[in-house]
Short mmCIF file of C-alpha atoms in Angstrom, two decimals:
data_model
loop_
_atom_site.label_atom_id
_atom_site.label_comp_id
_atom_site.label_asym_id
_atom_site.label_seq_id
_atom_site.Cartn_x
_atom_site.Cartn_y
_atom_site.Cartn_z
CA MET A 29 25.00 68.92 120.81
CA GLN A 30 25.75 65.12 122.16
CA THR A 31 29.03 64.16 120.56
CA ALA A 32 30.62 60.91 120.10
CA LEU A 33 33.18 62.33 122.93
CA SER A 34 30.77 62.86 125.26
CA ARG A 35 28.75 59.74 124.62
CA LEU A 36 31.98 57.88 125.36
CA ALA A 37 32.69 59.64 128.45
CA THR A 38 29.04 58.61 129.89
CA GLY A 39 29.42 55.18 128.84
CA THR A 40 26.45 55.23 126.30
CA LEU A 41 28.69 54.07 123.56
CA THR A 42 31.48 51.91 123.53
CA SER A 43 34.65 52.21 121.61
CA VAL A 44 34.34 49.33 119.54
CA SER A 45 30.85 50.02 118.46
CA LEU A 46 32.06 53.41 117.75
CA THR A 47 35.11 52.39 115.82
CA GLU A 48 33.09 49.81 113.83
CA GLU A 49 30.40 52.17 112.80
CA LEU A 50 33.20 54.69 111.81
CA LEU A 51 34.94 52.23 109.42
CA ALA A 52 31.61 51.20 108.00
CA ARG A 53 30.83 54.56 107.00
CA ALA A 54 34.31 55.09 105.76
CA GLU A 55 34.08 52.54 103.55
CA ARG A 56 30.54 53.31 102.18
CA ALA A 57 31.98 56.95 101.73
CA GLY A 58 34.87 56.29 99.84
CA ASP A 59 34.11 58.62 96.93
CA LEU A 60 34.40 61.43 99.30
CA GLY A 61 38.17 60.63 99.41
CA ALA A 62 38.60 61.54 103.05
CA PHE A 63 41.15 58.71 103.90
CA VAL A 64 44.27 57.89 102.12
CA THR A 65 44.97 54.93 104.82
CA LEU A 66 42.45 53.05 107.12
CA ASP A 67 44.07 51.40 110.22
CA ALA A 68 41.20 49.19 110.69
CA ASP A 69 42.53 46.01 112.51
CA ARG A 70 44.97 48.22 114.81
CA ALA A 71 41.93 50.73 115.52
CA LEU A 72 39.50 47.71 116.41
CA ALA A 73 42.15 46.00 118.64
CA GLU A 74 42.70 49.19 120.48
CA ALA A 75 39.13 50.02 120.82
CA ALA A 76 38.67 46.50 122.34
CA ALA A 77 41.44 47.12 124.64
CA ALA A 78 39.79 50.85 125.94
CA ASP A 79 36.69 48.86 126.74
CA ARG A 80 38.20 46.21 128.92
CA ARG A 81 40.23 48.96 130.82
CA PRO A 82 38.04 52.02 131.04
CA GLY A 83 39.51 55.72 132.19
CA ARG A 84 42.73 55.81 130.48
CA GLY A 85 42.44 59.71 129.99
CA PRO A 86 40.34 62.43 128.77
CA LEU A 87 39.96 60.89 125.13
CA HIS A 88 39.58 57.39 126.27
CA GLY A 89 38.46 55.03 123.44
CA LEU A 90 38.02 58.19 120.85
CA PRO A 91 39.08 57.17 117.27
CA ILE A 92 40.38 60.36 115.54
CA ALA A 93 41.37 61.05 111.90
CA VAL A 94 45.06 62.09 111.33
CA LYS A 95 46.32 64.51 108.41
CA ASP A 96 48.82 62.64 106.35
CA ASN A 97 51.70 64.79 106.95
CA ILE A 98 51.63 63.90 110.70
CA HIS A 99 53.84 60.96 111.60
CA VAL A 100 52.11 57.79 112.89
CA ALA A 101 54.43 54.63 113.50
CA GLY A 102 53.51 52.02 111.26
CA LEU A 103 51.31 53.91 108.52
CA PRO A 104 52.41 55.40 105.09
CA ASN A 105 52.97 58.99 105.62
CA THR A 106 52.42 60.64 101.78
CA ALA A 107 51.80 64.25 102.57
CA GLY A 108 49.48 63.75 99.68
CA CYS A 109 52.60 63.13 97.42
CA GLU A 110 53.03 59.78 95.52
CA ALA A 111 56.93 60.26 95.78
CA LEU A 112 56.16 59.46 99.38
CA ALA A 113 53.91 56.67 99.30
CA GLY A 114 56.62 54.09 100.47
CA PHE A 115 57.72 56.37 103.67
CA VAL A 116 56.62 54.70 106.78
CA PRO A 117 57.67 56.41 109.91
CA ASP A 118 58.65 53.82 112.65
CA ARG A 119 57.90 56.48 115.63
CA ASP A 120 54.66 58.83 116.37
CA ALA A 121 54.77 62.42 115.98
CA GLN A 122 54.96 64.10 119.47
CA ALA A 123 51.38 65.46 119.02
CA ILE A 124 50.23 61.73 118.42
CA THR A 125 52.06 60.41 121.50
CA ARG A 126 50.01 62.81 123.66
CA LEU A 127 46.87 61.95 122.33
CA ARG A 128 47.66 58.12 122.57
CA ALA A 129 48.68 58.86 126.11
CA ALA A 130 45.17 60.40 126.51
CA GLY A 131 43.52 57.43 125.21
CA ALA A 132 42.92 58.42 121.58
CA ILE A 133 42.86 55.60 118.66
CA VAL A 134 44.27 56.62 115.28
CA LEU A 135 41.58 55.48 112.89
CA GLY A 136 43.65 56.15 109.54
CA LYS A 137 45.31 58.96 107.54
CA THR A 138 43.60 61.67 105.51
CA ASN A 139 43.69 63.14 102.14
CA MET A 140 45.47 66.42 102.06
CA HIS A 141 46.62 69.01 99.29
CA GLU A 142 50.15 67.60 97.90
CA LEU A 143 52.62 68.58 100.42
CA ALA A 144 50.36 70.85 102.02
CA LEU A 145 50.68 73.53 99.49
CA GLY A 146 47.28 74.89 98.40
CA ALA A 147 43.95 75.23 99.52
CA THR A 148 41.74 73.04 97.91
CA THR A 149 42.98 69.45 98.31
CA THR A 150 42.43 68.51 94.63
CA GLY A 151 44.49 67.46 91.58
CA GLY A 152 46.84 65.37 93.89
CA PRO A 153 47.44 61.63 93.42
CA TYR A 154 44.68 60.20 95.63
CA GLY A 155 41.96 62.50 94.08
CA PRO A 156 39.91 65.29 95.69
CA ALA A 157 38.57 65.45 99.17
CA ARG A 158 35.01 66.31 98.32
CA ASN A 159 32.79 68.32 100.72
CA PRO A 160 30.00 66.41 102.36
CA ALA A 161 27.50 69.35 101.91
CA ASP A 162 27.96 69.27 98.21
CA PRO A 163 30.29 66.47 96.79
CA ASP A 164 30.92 68.34 93.53
CA ARG A 165 32.57 70.84 95.68
CA PHE A 166 36.07 70.60 97.25
CA ALA A 167 36.51 70.47 100.98
CA GLY A 168 39.30 73.06 101.01
CA GLY A 169 42.79 72.54 102.01
CA SER A 170 45.52 71.66 102.75
CA SER A 171 43.77 69.56 105.56
CA GLY A 172 40.79 68.91 103.13
CA GLY A 173 40.59 65.15 104.05
CA THR A 174 40.23 65.65 107.88
CA ALA A 175 37.66 68.13 107.27
CA THR A 176 35.60 65.77 105.09
CA ALA A 177 36.09 63.08 107.59
CA VAL A 178 34.74 65.03 110.57
CA ALA A 179 31.93 66.71 108.50
CA ALA A 180 30.66 63.24 107.17
CA GLY A 181 30.52 61.66 110.56
CA LEU A 182 33.50 59.24 109.34
CA ALA A 183 35.51 60.63 112.67
CA PRO A 184 34.63 62.50 115.64
CA ALA A 185 37.63 64.61 115.35
CA GLY A 186 41.06 64.97 113.95
CA LEU A 187 44.33 66.74 113.32
CA GLY A 188 45.27 68.92 110.27
CA THR A 189 48.26 71.25 110.31
CA ASP A 190 47.95 75.14 109.57
CA THR A 191 50.68 77.53 107.94
CA GLY A 192 48.32 80.21 106.48
CA GLY A 193 44.85 78.69 107.05
CA SER A 194 45.08 74.87 106.23
CA VAL A 195 43.09 73.95 109.14
CA ARG A 196 40.48 76.86 109.32
CA VAL A 197 39.81 77.04 105.73
CA PRO A 198 38.44 73.10 105.24
CA ALA A 199 36.79 73.64 108.59
CA ALA A 200 34.86 76.61 107.48
CA LEU A 201 34.21 75.16 104.11
CA THR A 202 32.64 72.18 105.50
CA GLY A 203 30.75 73.27 108.33
CA ILE A 204 32.89 72.54 111.50
CA ALA A 205 35.05 73.93 113.89
CA GLY A 206 38.85 74.39 113.61
CA LEU A 207 41.95 75.97 115.79
CA ARG A 208 45.09 77.11 114.83
CA PRO A 209 46.85 77.40 117.99
CA THR A 210 49.79 80.21 119.00
CA THR A 211 52.63 79.09 116.89
CA GLY A 212 54.97 76.71 119.23
CA ARG A 213 51.69 75.89 121.76
CA TYR A 214 51.95 72.19 120.31
CA PRO A 215 55.06 69.99 119.87
CA THR A 216 56.11 69.89 116.09
CA GLY A 217 58.17 66.74 116.10
CA GLY A 218 57.19 64.31 113.45
CA VAL A 219 55.54 66.66 110.62
CA THR A 220 56.62 66.97 107.02
CA PRO A 221 58.07 70.55 107.64
CA LEU A 222 57.16 73.81 105.47
CA SER A 223 57.96 76.84 107.63
CA ARG A 224 59.27 76.51 111.27
CA THR A 225 58.05 79.95 112.13
CA ARG A 226 54.64 79.28 110.87
CA ASP A 227 53.63 75.55 110.88
CA THR A 228 51.54 74.47 113.38
CA ILE A 229 49.40 71.17 114.22
CA GLY A 230 45.48 71.96 114.67
CA PRO A 231 42.45 70.37 116.08
CA MET A 232 39.50 69.72 114.02
CA ALA A 233 35.94 68.75 115.51
CA ALA A 234 32.15 69.26 114.92
CA THR A 235 32.07 71.56 117.88
CA VAL A 236 34.22 74.13 119.77
CA ALA A 237 33.67 71.85 122.96
CA ASP A 238 35.62 69.03 121.65
CA ILE A 239 38.44 71.20 120.53
CA VAL A 240 38.64 72.51 124.03
CA LEU A 241 39.42 69.13 124.87
CA LEU A 242 41.63 68.37 121.99
CA ASP A 243 43.67 71.68 123.19
CA THR A 244 43.76 70.48 126.54
CA VAL A 245 45.82 67.38 125.74
CA LEU A 246 47.65 68.69 122.80
CA ALA A 247 49.04 71.46 124.79
CA ALA A 248 49.06 69.77 128.23
CA ASP A 249 47.29 72.92 129.55
CA ARG A 250 44.03 72.34 131.80
CA GLY A 251 43.63 76.31 132.14
CA PRO A 252 39.84 77.36 131.92
CA ALA A 253 38.24 77.67 128.63
CA GLU A 254 34.97 79.17 129.44
CA ALA A 255 32.32 80.93 127.53
CA PRO A 256 32.10 84.79 129.16
CA ASP A 257 29.21 86.84 129.56
CA PRO A 258 28.42 88.39 126.11
CA ARG A 259 28.25 91.87 127.62
CA GLU A 260 31.76 91.76 128.83
CA VAL A 261 33.32 90.76 125.45
CA VAL A 262 34.55 93.31 122.96
CA LEU A 263 35.44 92.09 119.48
CA ALA A 264 37.39 94.07 116.83
CA VAL A 265 35.65 93.88 113.33
CA PRO A 266 37.72 95.11 110.32
CA ALA A 267 35.77 96.54 107.77
CA HIS A 268 38.17 96.72 104.78
CA HIS A 269 40.42 93.53 103.38
CA PHE A 270 38.53 90.81 105.37
CA THR A 271 34.97 91.90 104.00
CA GLU A 272 35.43 93.38 100.55
CA PRO A 273 34.59 91.76 98.60
CA LEU A 274 32.74 88.66 99.85
CA HIS A 275 30.41 86.35 98.22
CA PRO A 276 26.63 86.80 98.38
CA ARG A 277 25.77 83.98 100.44
CA THR A 278 28.87 84.73 102.67
CA ALA A 279 28.04 88.37 103.12
CA GLU A 280 24.36 87.30 104.30
CA VAL A 281 25.63 84.64 106.96
CA TRP A 282 28.27 87.42 108.10
CA GLU A 283 25.45 90.09 108.58
CA HIS A 284 23.55 87.63 110.39
CA CYS A 285 26.31 86.62 112.92
CA LEU A 286 26.82 90.42 113.51
CA ASP A 287 23.18 90.81 114.14
CA VAL A 288 23.11 88.13 116.54
CA LEU A 289 26.06 88.78 118.53
CA ARG A 290 25.21 92.56 118.76
CA THR A 291 21.67 91.75 120.02
CA ALA A 292 23.59 89.42 122.88
CA GLY A 293 25.14 92.47 123.89
CA VAL A 294 28.72 91.59 122.47
CA ARG A 295 30.38 95.12 121.73
CA LEU A 296 31.65 95.26 117.98
CA ALA A 297 34.39 97.68 117.65
CA PRO A 298 35.16 98.63 113.67
CA VAL A 299 38.85 98.70 113.13
CA ARG A 300 41.54 98.93 110.15
CA LEU A 301 44.35 96.49 110.50
CA PRO A 302 47.60 97.77 109.30
CA GLU A 303 48.54 96.53 105.57
CA VAL A 304 47.18 93.07 105.84
CA GLU A 305 46.48 93.17 102.25
CA THR A 306 50.04 92.59 101.41
CA ALA A 307 50.80 90.34 104.46
CA GLU A 308 51.19 87.15 102.37
CA GLU A 309 52.89 88.76 99.30
CA LEU A 310 55.76 90.85 101.69
CA ALA A 311 56.12 88.50 104.67
CA GLY A 312 54.09 85.13 104.49
CA PHE A 313 55.32 83.58 100.99
CA PRO A 314 58.75 84.68 101.37
CA ILE A 315 59.19 83.32 104.76
CA THR A 316 57.42 79.89 104.05
CA LEU A 317 59.74 79.81 100.73
CA TYR A 318 62.92 80.62 102.18
CA GLU A 319 62.29 78.19 105.63
CA ALA A 320 60.65 75.34 103.44
CA ALA A 321 63.98 75.48 100.98
CA ARG A 322 66.09 74.72 104.32
CA GLN A 323 64.23 71.90 105.79
CA LEU A 324 61.77 70.27 103.29
CA PRO A 325 64.27 68.92 100.78
CA GLY A 326 66.43 67.06 103.21
CA TYR A 327 63.38 65.61 104.62
CA LEU A 328 62.13 64.50 101.37
CA SER A 329 65.67 62.80 100.43
CA VAL A 330 65.64 60.89 103.77
CA ALA A 331 61.72 59.88 103.38
CA THR A 332 62.47 58.84 99.84
CA GLY A 333 65.74 56.76 100.28
CA GLY A 334 67.86 59.76 98.53
CA THR A 335 65.37 60.55 95.69
CA GLU A 336 67.23 63.15 93.23
CA PRO A 337 65.33 66.43 92.94
CA ALA A 338 64.54 66.60 89.39
CA GLU A 339 63.00 62.90 89.81
CA LEU A 340 61.00 63.94 92.94
CA LEU A 341 59.69 66.92 90.86
CA ALA A 342 58.62 64.67 88.25
CA ARG A 343 56.67 62.52 90.65
CA ILE A 344 54.48 65.55 91.63
CA THR A 345 51.07 65.50 90.36
CA HIS A 346 49.59 68.95 91.10
CA PRO A 347 51.39 71.66 88.52
CA ASP A 348 51.17 74.49 90.87
CA VAL A 349 52.80 72.32 93.55
CA ARG A 350 55.58 71.58 91.16
CA THR A 351 56.14 74.92 90.52
CA THR A 352 56.46 76.00 94.11
CA MET A 353 58.49 73.13 94.72
CA GLU A 354 60.95 74.21 92.13
CA ARG A 355 61.62 77.01 94.34
CA VAL A 356 61.77 75.15 97.22
CA VAL A 357 64.18 72.26 95.86
CA PHE A 358 66.33 74.86 93.98
CA PRO A 359 66.30 77.61 96.51
CA GLN A 360 67.48 80.82 94.85
CA ALA A 361 64.01 82.21 94.76
CA VAL A 362 64.27 83.85 98.26
CA THR A 363 67.64 85.45 99.26
CA GLU A 364 68.67 85.66 102.82
CA SER A 365 68.25 89.65 102.65
CA ALA A 366 64.73 89.21 101.29
CA TYR A 367 64.05 86.73 104.24
CA ARG A 368 65.14 89.17 106.85
CA ALA A 369 63.50 91.85 105.21
CA ALA A 370 60.06 89.75 105.19
CA LEU A 371 60.68 88.95 109.03
CA GLU A 372 61.24 92.96 109.45
CA VAL A 373 57.65 93.44 107.90
CA ARG A 374 56.15 90.58 110.09
CA ASP A 375 57.16 92.10 112.95
CA ARG A 376 57.06 95.74 112.39
CA VAL A 377 53.91 95.97 110.78
CA LEU A 378 52.05 92.95 111.65
CA VAL A 379 52.76 91.95 114.91
CA ASP A 380 53.14 95.51 116.04
CA GLY A 381 49.82 96.28 114.41
CA TYR A 382 48.02 93.58 115.97
CA ARG A 383 49.15 94.38 119.17
CA ARG A 384 48.18 98.26 118.64
CA ILE A 385 44.68 97.17 117.93
CA PHE A 386 44.04 94.82 120.51
CA ARG A 387 45.61 97.64 123.12
CA GLU A 388 43.54 100.32 121.87
CA THR A 389 40.43 98.88 121.38
CA GLY A 390 40.26 96.36 124.64
CA ALA A 391 38.98 93.63 121.99
CA HIS A 392 39.57 90.08 123.22
CA ALA A 393 39.79 88.93 119.56
CA VAL A 394 39.23 90.21 115.84
CA LEU A 395 36.11 88.61 114.30
CA PHE A 396 35.88 88.35 110.59
CA PRO A 397 34.49 85.64 107.91
CA THR A 398 36.86 82.66 107.73
CA THR A 399 36.89 82.77 104.08
CA PRO A 400 35.41 85.35 101.50
CA LEU A 401 33.47 82.70 99.85
CA PRO A 402 31.91 79.20 100.11
CA ALA A 403 33.52 76.08 98.79
CA GLY A 404 34.05 76.42 94.93
CA LEU A 405 33.39 73.42 92.46
CA ILE A 406 36.15 70.88 91.79
CA ASP A 407 35.51 70.65 88.02
CA THR A 408 36.17 74.72 87.54
CA ASP A 409 37.10 76.47 90.31
CA THR A 410 40.40 74.72 91.53
CA GLU A 411 42.82 77.29 89.48
CA ARG A 412 40.88 80.28 89.52
CA VAL A 413 37.33 81.03 91.42
CA ARG A 414 34.93 83.93 90.65
CA LEU A 415 34.30 86.49 93.30
CA ASP A 416 32.60 89.99 93.11
CA GLY A 417 32.20 89.48 89.23
CA ASP A 418 36.34 88.59 88.66
CA ALA A 419 37.81 85.70 88.27
CA ARG A 420 40.81 85.29 90.94
CA PRO A 421 43.40 83.12 91.85
CA THR A 422 41.79 80.38 94.13
CA PHE A 423 44.66 79.91 96.64
CA PRO A 424 45.41 83.61 97.71
CA THR A 425 41.53 84.23 97.69
CA TYR A 426 40.61 81.36 100.28
CA ILE A 427 43.57 82.39 102.81
CA ARG A 428 42.79 85.80 102.13
CA ASN A 429 41.35 86.29 105.67
CA THR A 430 43.11 83.73 107.64
CA GLY A 431 46.60 84.74 106.14
CA PRO A 432 47.62 87.83 108.28
CA GLY A 433 46.70 86.32 111.54
CA SER A 434 48.79 83.25 111.02
CA VAL A 435 51.83 85.36 109.70
CA ALA A 436 51.96 87.02 113.15
CA ALA A 437 51.70 83.70 114.93
CA LEU A 438 48.16 84.61 116.43
CA PRO A 439 45.90 82.05 117.45
CA GLY A 440 42.75 81.33 115.39
CA LEU A 441 39.62 79.67 115.53
CA THR A 442 36.69 78.97 113.15
CA VAL A 443 33.03 78.52 114.37
CA PRO A 444 30.46 76.92 112.18
CA VAL A 445 27.46 79.09 111.60
CA ARG A 446 24.43 76.70 111.81
CA SER A 447 21.67 79.14 112.15
CA ALA A 448 21.61 81.11 108.89
CA GLY A 449 19.36 78.86 106.98
CA PRO A 450 19.96 76.63 104.14
CA GLY A 451 22.98 76.55 101.81
CA LEU A 452 26.61 76.14 101.83
CA PRO A 453 28.68 76.09 105.02
CA VAL A 454 30.19 79.49 106.20
CA GLY A 455 32.61 79.95 109.00
CA VAL A 456 33.32 82.99 111.20
CA ALA A 457 36.67 83.21 112.53
CA LEU A 458 38.46 84.70 115.72
CA ASP A 459 42.28 85.93 116.04
CA ALA A 460 43.07 86.58 119.43
CA PRO A 461 46.44 87.77 121.04
CA TRP A 462 49.29 85.64 121.51
CA ASN A 463 49.14 82.93 123.94
CA THR A 464 45.37 83.56 125.10
CA ASP A 465 44.40 80.11 123.41
CA ARG A 466 42.25 79.10 126.14
CA ARG A 467 40.37 82.66 126.50
CA LEU A 468 39.88 82.39 122.71
CA LEU A 469 38.36 78.76 122.99
CA GLY A 470 35.78 80.58 125.67
CA LEU A 471 35.14 83.02 122.95
CA GLY A 472 34.50 80.44 120.42
CA LEU A 473 32.26 78.57 122.87
CA LEU A 474 30.15 81.77 123.54
CA VAL A 475 29.98 82.57 119.80
CA GLU A 476 29.01 78.90 118.73
CA LYS A 477 26.14 78.86 121.31
CA LEU A 478 24.72 82.08 120.30
CA LEU A 479 24.58 81.35 116.61
CA GLU A 480 23.27 77.99 117.13
CA ALA A 481 20.44 79.59 119.20
CA GLY A 482 19.99 82.27 116.66
CA ALA A 483 19.63 84.90 119.22
#
């Protein structure tokens, strides 16, 4: 697939022509709710400068979309919350600094689930981020606006953030690629905080190849990321929590993927991961709430000019977000002893459990459906969604599969499945051992290639 990045690199496309086209598309597709802020004048000026001075870096002249909780100097940083609409950072986040140094141009700031506390990007003050595959459905969250922008062709690539699945879930639901790097791989300064041990920026793009290039810049890592021989690849396939139950469309695509990989010579090793069913309940949520309570209120106070907690809560639009924020702003919900117990569960059960699986099977990654079901309807499925005949809470249902690996700080990649016939987008995910991000991206290149060919 020839992408805008490859066309810029070969000189068959100018930055100005690309930027003009993207801005025009974004204006025409305003109903999709991808962008909160477009920085048209500055983007066009920087594109013109890029065309005059070629060769600045590997992302030279590339316009990107940035989730609205990642600071961009001179642009509002709302984090999807009306209370923050007046907060304009005076310096870029460290990740943006790296992207600009490589030649990237910020096209604008994208819609997101309010304060990154949800998986749908609906119910906030800027309206829903709609799924380009079916605008009556949500794009997922919390990085829904970036996913919408990339999937709709309004931006070649973009940034989201991922705590429990907020890059991979919307990427899978809209049919693009998304990476959660090993926690700590990318710089974190200049991002609206939730959890210091779980938060990370993550790149999103149409193809894994473009993710590879973005990762090279964001991590300052030029290590190899090449597709291996499929006959030398072992993937662990968990046959419980991650696949029980699945929506019929997801199950169909999942079985298709397994057939394609098996036919290509990839060895699929069935495994059972330890206690992942309770990973978020026992570790993920307590860790996130405790750490958010010690970071987010101070950040919000500074960003809103000292707004009182009660006033801030009253200006939160989404009821579920307001309920969660009550536990953050008035932090008696998770005690220090409960937090320490959650860290113990994380280390003793999840971290050690994943290590054992990788060691005993020789697997290079764990393979699973990114989400148990495709995107839900905005009007009916944002609070509860039906799966296997039951109405289930939407947020934990959509992060069911991405949560365990993120609690354990694993790098995770979702790859779109484009060869399984018509229907809503479905992604397959790979979680790899710690600090094996470049090898994970090589596996992603392989899986993407095999699935595109249909093998």
